[in-house]
GROMACS .gro file of C-alpha atoms in nm:
model
  318
    1MET     CA    1  -2.157  -0.272   0.388
    2ILE     CA    2  -1.985   0.012   0.202
    3PHE     CA    3  -1.704  -0.231   0.118
    4THR     CA    4  -1.955  -0.496   0.008
    5LEU     CA    5  -2.134  -0.250  -0.219
    6GLN     CA    6  -1.804  -0.154  -0.382
    7GLN     CA    7  -1.650  -0.501  -0.414
    8SER     CA    8  -1.951  -0.718  -0.500
    9GLY     CA    9  -2.004  -0.568  -0.845
   10LEU     CA   10  -2.351  -0.453  -0.739
   11GLN     CA   11  -2.253  -0.086  -0.727
   12GLU     CA   12  -2.214  -0.079  -1.105
   13GLU     CA   13  -2.560  -0.234  -1.145
   14PHE     CA   14  -2.720   0.021  -0.914
   15ALA     CA   15  -2.539   0.304  -1.093
   16ALA     CA   16  -2.741   0.216  -1.403
   17GLY     CA   17  -3.062   0.162  -1.203
   18THR     CA   18  -3.218  -0.177  -1.134
   19THR     CA   19  -3.463  -0.362  -0.909
   20VAL     CA   20  -3.409  -0.637  -0.655
   21ASP     CA   21  -3.607  -0.883  -0.870
   22ALA     CA   22  -3.418  -0.800  -1.188
   23LEU     CA   23  -3.079  -0.817  -1.017
   24ALA     CA   24  -3.155  -1.140  -0.830
   25GLY     CA   25  -3.266  -1.306  -1.153
   26ALA     CA   26  -2.979  -1.184  -1.369
   27LYS     CA   27  -2.706  -1.262  -1.112
   28LYS     CA   28  -2.868  -1.574  -0.959
   29LEU     CA   29  -2.864  -1.415  -0.614
   30ASP     CA   30  -3.069  -1.509  -0.308
   31ARG     CA   31  -3.360  -1.268  -0.327
   32ALA     CA   32  -3.430  -1.241   0.047
   33ARG     CA   33  -3.065  -1.167   0.126
   34LEU     CA   34  -3.033  -0.917  -0.159
   35ALA     CA   35  -3.355  -0.745  -0.048
   36ALA     CA   36  -3.220  -0.715   0.307
   37MET     CA   37  -2.898  -0.563   0.177
   38ALA     CA   38  -3.090  -0.321  -0.046
   39ASP     CA   39  -3.302  -0.211   0.250
   40TYR     CA   40  -2.986  -0.150   0.452
   41TRP     CA   41  -2.826   0.056   0.175
   42VAL     CA   42  -3.144   0.262   0.133
   43ALA     CA   43  -3.166   0.329   0.508
   44ALA     CA   44  -2.796   0.423   0.516
   45GLY     CA   45  -2.845   0.672   0.234
   46LEU     CA   46  -2.636   0.482  -0.022
   47LEU     CA   47  -2.928   0.391  -0.252
   48ASP     CA   48  -3.247   0.570  -0.354
   49ARG     CA   49  -3.562   0.364  -0.421
   50SER     CA   50  -3.825   0.501  -0.656
   51ALA     CA   51  -4.198   0.437  -0.625
   52ASP     CA   52  -4.172   0.149  -0.874
   53GLY     CA   53  -3.881  -0.013  -0.686
   54VAL     CA   54  -3.590   0.102  -0.902
   55LEU     CA   55  -3.271   0.135  -0.696
   56THR     CA   56  -3.005   0.391  -0.789
   57LEU     CA   57  -2.682   0.513  -0.629
   58THR     CA   58  -2.690   0.830  -0.422
   59ASP     CA   59  -2.434   1.109  -0.423
   60LEU     CA   60  -2.318   0.979  -0.084
   61ALA     CA   61  -2.234   0.638  -0.234
   62ARG     CA   62  -2.043   0.809  -0.514
   63ALA     CA   63  -1.850   1.009  -0.254
   64TYR     CA   64  -1.755   0.690  -0.071
   65GLU     CA   65  -1.630   0.550  -0.402
   66GLU     CA   66  -1.352   0.809  -0.397
   67ALA     CA   67  -1.223   0.636  -0.082
   68ARG     CA   68  -1.247   0.281  -0.223
   69PRO     CA   69  -0.877   0.197  -0.161
   70TRP     CA   70  -0.910   0.281   0.209
   71TYR     CA   71  -1.208   0.045   0.245
   72GLU     CA   72  -1.027  -0.215   0.034
   73MET     CA   73  -0.723  -0.217   0.263
   74MET     CA   74  -0.878  -0.159   0.605
   75VAL     CA   75  -1.195  -0.371   0.564
   76GLY     CA   76  -1.096  -0.622   0.295
   77GLY     CA   77  -0.733  -0.657   0.401
   78TYR     CA   78  -0.746  -0.604   0.776
   79GLY     CA   79  -1.111  -0.672   0.867
   80GLN     CA   80  -1.019  -1.017   1.000
   81THR     CA   81  -0.730  -0.861   1.190
   82PHE     CA   82  -0.950  -0.621   1.384
   83LEU     CA   83  -1.197  -0.898   1.469
   84ALA     CA   84  -0.910  -1.106   1.608
   85LEU     CA   85  -0.735  -0.841   1.821
   86GLY     CA   86  -0.859  -0.983   2.150
   87ASP     CA   87  -0.759  -1.336   2.051
   88HIS     CA   88  -0.403  -1.226   1.971
   89LEU     CA   89  -0.330  -1.000   2.264
   90ALA     CA   90  -0.167  -1.269   2.477
   91GLU     CA   91   0.208  -1.326   2.449
   92GLY     CA   92   0.305  -1.595   2.199
   93THR     CA   93  -0.027  -1.605   2.012
   94GLY     CA   94   0.132  -1.524   1.675
   95PRO     CA   95   0.009  -1.283   1.407
   96ALA     CA   96  -0.358  -1.210   1.344
   97PRO     CA   97  -0.488  -1.300   0.994
   98ARG     CA   98  -0.502  -1.058   0.703
   99ARG     CA   99  -0.572  -1.083   0.329
  100GLY     CA  100  -0.261  -0.992   0.133
  101GLY     CA  101  -0.433  -0.921  -0.198
  102TYR     CA  102  -0.659  -0.653  -0.054
  103VAL     CA  103  -0.378  -0.514   0.161
  104GLY     CA  104  -0.158  -0.472  -0.146
  105SER     CA  105  -0.418  -0.335  -0.385
  106GLY     CA  106  -0.573  -0.106  -0.124
  107SER     CA  107  -0.237   0.027  -0.011
  108CYS     CA  108  -0.132   0.101  -0.367
  109GLY     CA  109  -0.464   0.269  -0.438
  110ILE     CA  110  -0.411   0.497  -0.140
  111SER     CA  111  -0.056   0.557  -0.261
  112MET     CA  112  -0.186   0.720  -0.578
  113HIS     CA  113  -0.299   1.008  -0.354
  114ASP     CA  114  -0.014   1.041  -0.106
  115SER     CA  115   0.306   0.835  -0.133
  116LEU     CA  116   0.335   0.817  -0.513
  117PRO     CA  117   0.334   1.198  -0.548
  118LEU     CA  118   0.590   1.204  -0.265
  119LEU     CA  119   0.808   0.950  -0.447
  120ARG     CA  120   0.781   1.143  -0.773
  121LYS     CA  121   0.884   1.462  -0.595
  122LEU     CA  122   1.189   1.295  -0.440
  123LEU     CA  123   1.301   1.146  -0.772
  124ALA     CA  124   1.239   1.471  -0.964
  125GLU     CA  125   1.462   1.657  -0.721
  126ASP     CA  126   1.721   1.383  -0.762
  127GLY     CA  127   1.728   1.445  -1.137
  128ARG     CA  128   1.866   1.109  -1.253
  129ASP     CA  129   1.740   0.915  -1.553
  130TYR     CA  130   1.665   0.561  -1.436
  131ARG     CA  131   1.649   0.258  -1.666
  132ARG     CA  132   1.590  -0.049  -1.445
  133LEU     CA  133   1.349  -0.048  -1.149
  134VAL     CA  134   1.281  -0.313  -0.887
  135ASP     CA  135   0.991  -0.269  -0.647
  136LEU     CA  136   1.059  -0.494  -0.350
  137GLY     CA  137   0.715  -0.583  -0.218
  138CYS     CA  138   0.521  -0.431  -0.506
  139GLY     CA  139   0.165  -0.477  -0.381
  140SER     CA  140  -0.074  -0.423  -0.672
  141GLY     CA  141   0.204  -0.292  -0.900
  142VAL     CA  142   0.101   0.075  -0.913
  143TYR     CA  143   0.452   0.209  -0.850
  144LEU     CA  144   0.589  -0.005  -1.132
  145THR     CA  145   0.347   0.114  -1.400
  146GLU     CA  146   0.343   0.476  -1.285
  147LEU     CA  147   0.722   0.509  -1.275
  148CYS     CA  148   0.755   0.337  -1.612
  149ALA     CA  149   0.517   0.602  -1.746
  150ASP     CA  150   0.748   0.869  -1.603
  151TYR     CA  151   1.066   0.713  -1.747
  152PRO     CA  152   1.010   0.602  -2.110
  153GLN     CA  153   1.330   0.391  -2.122
  154MET     CA  154   1.261   0.212  -1.795
  155THR     CA  155   1.188  -0.157  -1.752
  156ALA     CA  156   1.071  -0.285  -1.416
  157VAL     CA  157   1.025  -0.595  -1.206
  158GLY     CA  158   0.795  -0.626  -0.908
  159ILE     CA  159   0.886  -0.867  -0.630
  160GLU     CA  160   0.588  -0.987  -0.427
  161PRO     CA  161   0.616  -1.298  -0.203
  162ASP     CA  162   0.243  -1.311  -0.124
  163ALA     CA  163   0.049  -1.518  -0.380
  164ASP     CA  164  -0.265  -1.302  -0.364
  165GLY     CA  165  -0.054  -0.988  -0.385
  166ALA     CA  166   0.134  -1.117  -0.691
  167ALA     CA  167  -0.195  -1.208  -0.862
  168ALA     CA  168  -0.334  -0.860  -0.791
  169ALA     CA  169  -0.016  -0.703  -0.932
  170ARG     CA  170  -0.032  -0.909  -1.252
  171ALA     CA  171  -0.397  -0.816  -1.299
  172TRP     CA  172  -0.323  -0.446  -1.252
  173VAL     CA  173  -0.017  -0.443  -1.478
  174ALA     CA  174  -0.197  -0.628  -1.758
  175GLY     CA  175  -0.441  -0.341  -1.800
  176GLN     CA  176  -0.184  -0.059  -1.811
  177PRO     CA  177  -0.013   0.100  -2.114
  178THR     CA  178   0.332   0.011  -1.975
  179ALA     CA  179   0.250  -0.360  -1.930
  180ASP     CA  180   0.511  -0.469  -2.186
  181ARG     CA  181   0.788  -0.320  -1.970
  182VAL     CA  182   0.684  -0.471  -1.636
  183THR     CA  183   0.716  -0.823  -1.497
  184ILE     CA  184   0.597  -0.963  -1.163
  185GLU     CA  185   0.783  -1.234  -0.974
  186GLN     CA  186   0.644  -1.417  -0.672
  187VAL     CA  187   0.965  -1.470  -0.478
  188ASP     CA  188   1.145  -1.365  -0.159
  189ALA     CA  189   1.319  -1.029  -0.205
  190VAL     CA  190   1.662  -1.135  -0.074
  191ARG     CA  191   1.658  -1.447  -0.291
  192TRP     CA  192   1.581  -1.234  -0.597
  193ILE     CA  193   1.860  -0.989  -0.510
  194GLU     CA  194   2.110  -1.272  -0.474
  195ASN     CA  195   2.019  -1.447  -0.799
  196THR     CA  196   1.937  -1.172  -1.050
  197GLU     CA  197   2.194  -1.078  -1.313
  198ASP     CA  198   1.997  -0.775  -1.426
  199LYS     CA  199   2.105  -0.519  -1.168
  200PRO     CA  200   1.864  -0.231  -1.101
  201ASP     CA  201   1.968   0.133  -1.078
  202LEU     CA  202   1.653   0.222  -0.880
  203ALA     CA  203   1.486   0.023  -0.603
  204VAL     CA  204   1.168   0.109  -0.414
  205TYR     CA  205   1.063  -0.004  -0.067
  206ALA     CA  206   0.712   0.135  -0.024
  207PHE     CA  207   0.567   0.037   0.313
  208VAL     CA  208   0.772  -0.283   0.308
  209ILE     CA  209   1.078  -0.217   0.523
  210HIS     CA  210   0.865  -0.219   0.839
  211GLU     CA  211   0.738  -0.566   0.737
  212VAL     CA  212   1.096  -0.691   0.724
  213LEU     CA  213   1.165  -0.529   1.060
  214GLY     CA  214   0.860  -0.693   1.217
  215GLN     CA  215   0.928  -1.040   1.080
  216GLU     CA  216   1.309  -1.061   1.069
  217GLY     CA  217   1.413  -0.798   1.322
  218GLU     CA  218   1.670  -0.523   1.295
  219GLU     CA  219   1.939  -0.764   1.180
  220GLY     CA  220   1.713  -0.879   0.899
  221VAL     CA  221   1.681  -0.520   0.776
  222ARG     CA  222   2.056  -0.470   0.798
  223ARG     CA  223   2.119  -0.790   0.599
  224MET     CA  224   1.870  -0.687   0.334
  225LEU     CA  225   2.017  -0.339   0.289
  226THR     CA  226   2.374  -0.471   0.291
  227LYS     CA  227   2.293  -0.736   0.031
  228LEU     CA  228   2.105  -0.491  -0.188
  229PHE     CA  229   2.391  -0.240  -0.206
  230SER     CA  230   2.668  -0.501  -0.224
  231GLU     CA  231   2.500  -0.641  -0.538
  232SER     CA  232   2.430  -0.293  -0.685
  233PRO     CA  233   2.676  -0.040  -0.536
  234GLU     CA  234   2.553   0.251  -0.753
  235LEU     CA  235   2.190   0.187  -0.665
  236THR     CA  236   1.943   0.457  -0.565
  237LEU     CA  237   1.700   0.329  -0.300
  238ALA     CA  238   1.375   0.514  -0.236
  239VAL     CA  239   1.210   0.422   0.093
  240ILE     CA  240   0.853   0.527   0.173
  241ASP     CA  241   0.718   0.448   0.517
  242ILE     CA  242   0.532   0.579   0.821
  243ASP     CA  243   0.680   0.794   1.096
  244LEU     CA  244   0.550   0.632   1.416
  245LYS     CA  245   0.363   0.899   1.612
  246SER     CA  246   0.089   0.696   1.782
  247ALA     CA  247   0.188   0.833   2.127
  248ASP     CA  248   0.203   1.194   2.004
  249ARG     CA  249  -0.125   1.340   2.127
  250ALA     CA  250  -0.112   1.649   1.907
  251ALA     CA  251  -0.037   1.450   1.593
  252MET     CA  252  -0.309   1.195   1.671
  253SER     CA  253  -0.571   1.466   1.727
  254GLN     CA  254  -0.583   1.563   1.359
  255PRO     CA  255  -0.893   1.448   1.164
  256LEU     CA  256  -0.706   1.214   0.928
  257ALA     CA  257  -0.520   1.062   1.222
  258GLN     CA  258  -0.851   1.000   1.400
  259ALA     CA  259  -1.030   0.863   1.093
  260TYR     CA  260  -0.750   0.649   0.949
  261TYR     CA  261  -0.407   0.641   1.112
  262ASN     CA  262  -0.536   0.550   1.459
  263ALA     CA  263  -0.663   0.216   1.325
  264TYR     CA  264  -0.372   0.179   1.081
  265LEU     CA  265  -0.110   0.216   1.352
  266LEU     CA  266  -0.298  -0.016   1.586
  267MET     CA  267  -0.298  -0.326   1.366
  268HIS     CA  268   0.072  -0.334   1.279
  269PRO     CA  269   0.204  -0.517   1.588
  270PHE     CA  270  -0.079  -0.770   1.551
  271THR     CA  271   0.034  -0.862   1.197
  272SER     CA  272   0.410  -0.898   1.254
  273GLN     CA  273   0.487  -0.546   1.135
  274ARG     CA  274   0.697  -0.297   1.329
  275LEU     CA  275   0.675   0.074   1.269
  276GLU     CA  276   0.947   0.308   1.396
  277SER     CA  277   1.011   0.682   1.408
  278ARG     CA  278   1.189   0.886   1.144
  279GLN     CA  279   1.485   0.932   1.380
  280TRP     CA  280   1.510   0.558   1.443
  281TRP     CA  281   1.522   0.477   1.072
  282GLU     CA  282   1.776   0.747   0.991
  283LYS     CA  283   2.010   0.616   1.260
  284LEU     CA  284   1.982   0.266   1.116
  285PHE     CA  285   2.045   0.387   0.758
  286THR     CA  286   2.360   0.565   0.871
  287GLU     CA  287   2.484   0.260   1.061
  288CYS     CA  288   2.434   0.055   0.744
  289GLY     CA  289   2.675   0.280   0.554
  290LEU     CA  290   2.406   0.473   0.366
  291ARG     CA  291   2.366   0.845   0.320
  292ILE     CA  292   2.037   1.032   0.295
  293ASP     CA  293   2.036   1.236  -0.025
  294ALA     CA  294   1.676   1.355   0.012
  295TYR     CA  295   1.391   1.349   0.262
  296ASP     CA  296   1.033   1.477   0.246
  297THR     CA  297   0.675   1.417   0.360
  298THR     CA  298   0.343   1.411   0.179
  299ASP     CA  299   0.180   1.725   0.039
  300PRO     CA  300  -0.002   1.887   0.335
  301ALA     CA  301  -0.300   1.953   0.108
  302MET     CA  302  -0.348   1.577   0.089
  303ASP     CA  303  -0.220   1.466   0.430
  304SER     CA  304  -0.133   1.731   0.685
  305THR     CA  305  -0.027   1.478   0.951
  306GLY     CA  306   0.321   1.427   0.802
  307PHE     CA  307   0.303   1.060   0.900
  308CYS     CA  308   0.397   0.936   0.552
  309VAL     CA  309   0.768   1.004   0.489
  310GLY     CA  310   1.022   0.926   0.219
  311TRP     CA  311   1.399   0.904   0.175
  312VAL     CA  312   1.640   0.872  -0.116
  313LEU     CA  313   1.937   0.661  -0.003
  314ARG     CA  314   2.275   0.574  -0.156
  315LYS     CA  315   2.595   0.419  -0.031
  316ALA     CA  316   2.786   0.674   0.172
  317ASP     CA  317   3.104   0.619  -0.030
  318ALA     CA  318   2.935   0.606  -0.372
   0.00000   0.00000   0.00000
């Protein structure tokens, strides 16, 4: 119901103050259903109702708004997944459903708080001036527009194979000041790498490499990394992902792990995604002929779990 309040457009109406009758008439909504929802929101402390029936947002609802991306990803994107866990537990049942548009936009919204500052820190320490960015699996496009804002000479392309994800990215990019320097292509990442003539000097894999691992296996990741660096030998690759600590009792006891990561880590195997530990990934990078030029985790003030990690990678012989 928090997600519904945020995503239905009704939250903006209640922020200004309105009644069930006025809202049902203006929006052509079913009055009985809207009234039931309003009663729920009032009882849950998300709306206040005055003596004359005017409904307004509470401070609690405004506080939940700060966490909109988390609701967008976990309820909008993975709500169907959690409902289907029992149906997909048996061997050979295939992946549980999810909604790619909400997964992408929610993930990128969360990234504004944790992984984007981490990426900026890694690139600032690197000190290079990048001109051509590719975001492989760009989600809603936040990394593209934010990095273009950081690098005035940069142009960028976002690769997003999911149709809903690509649509969400185009919608986001269109409203940003750097829109004229960003394009979105709905295409497979390896196909784009093989066919583009405009070679990037910076590539970003933000929460994507574990998707490749889950769907194409370790050899698929190796092929992707080999192809990427064979086409662009001087490339800088920034990888942002999650250090798998679901069996680490101390790590999982932290409040953010209990409130968010416990569910986040759970749904990955059910959606053909495979998370691995930091040590596992670093071994694979080395075996692929890459060197780690930088490594870091999120700012502890934002996320003290250290689950979200990032690397800057280049060819070992570059």
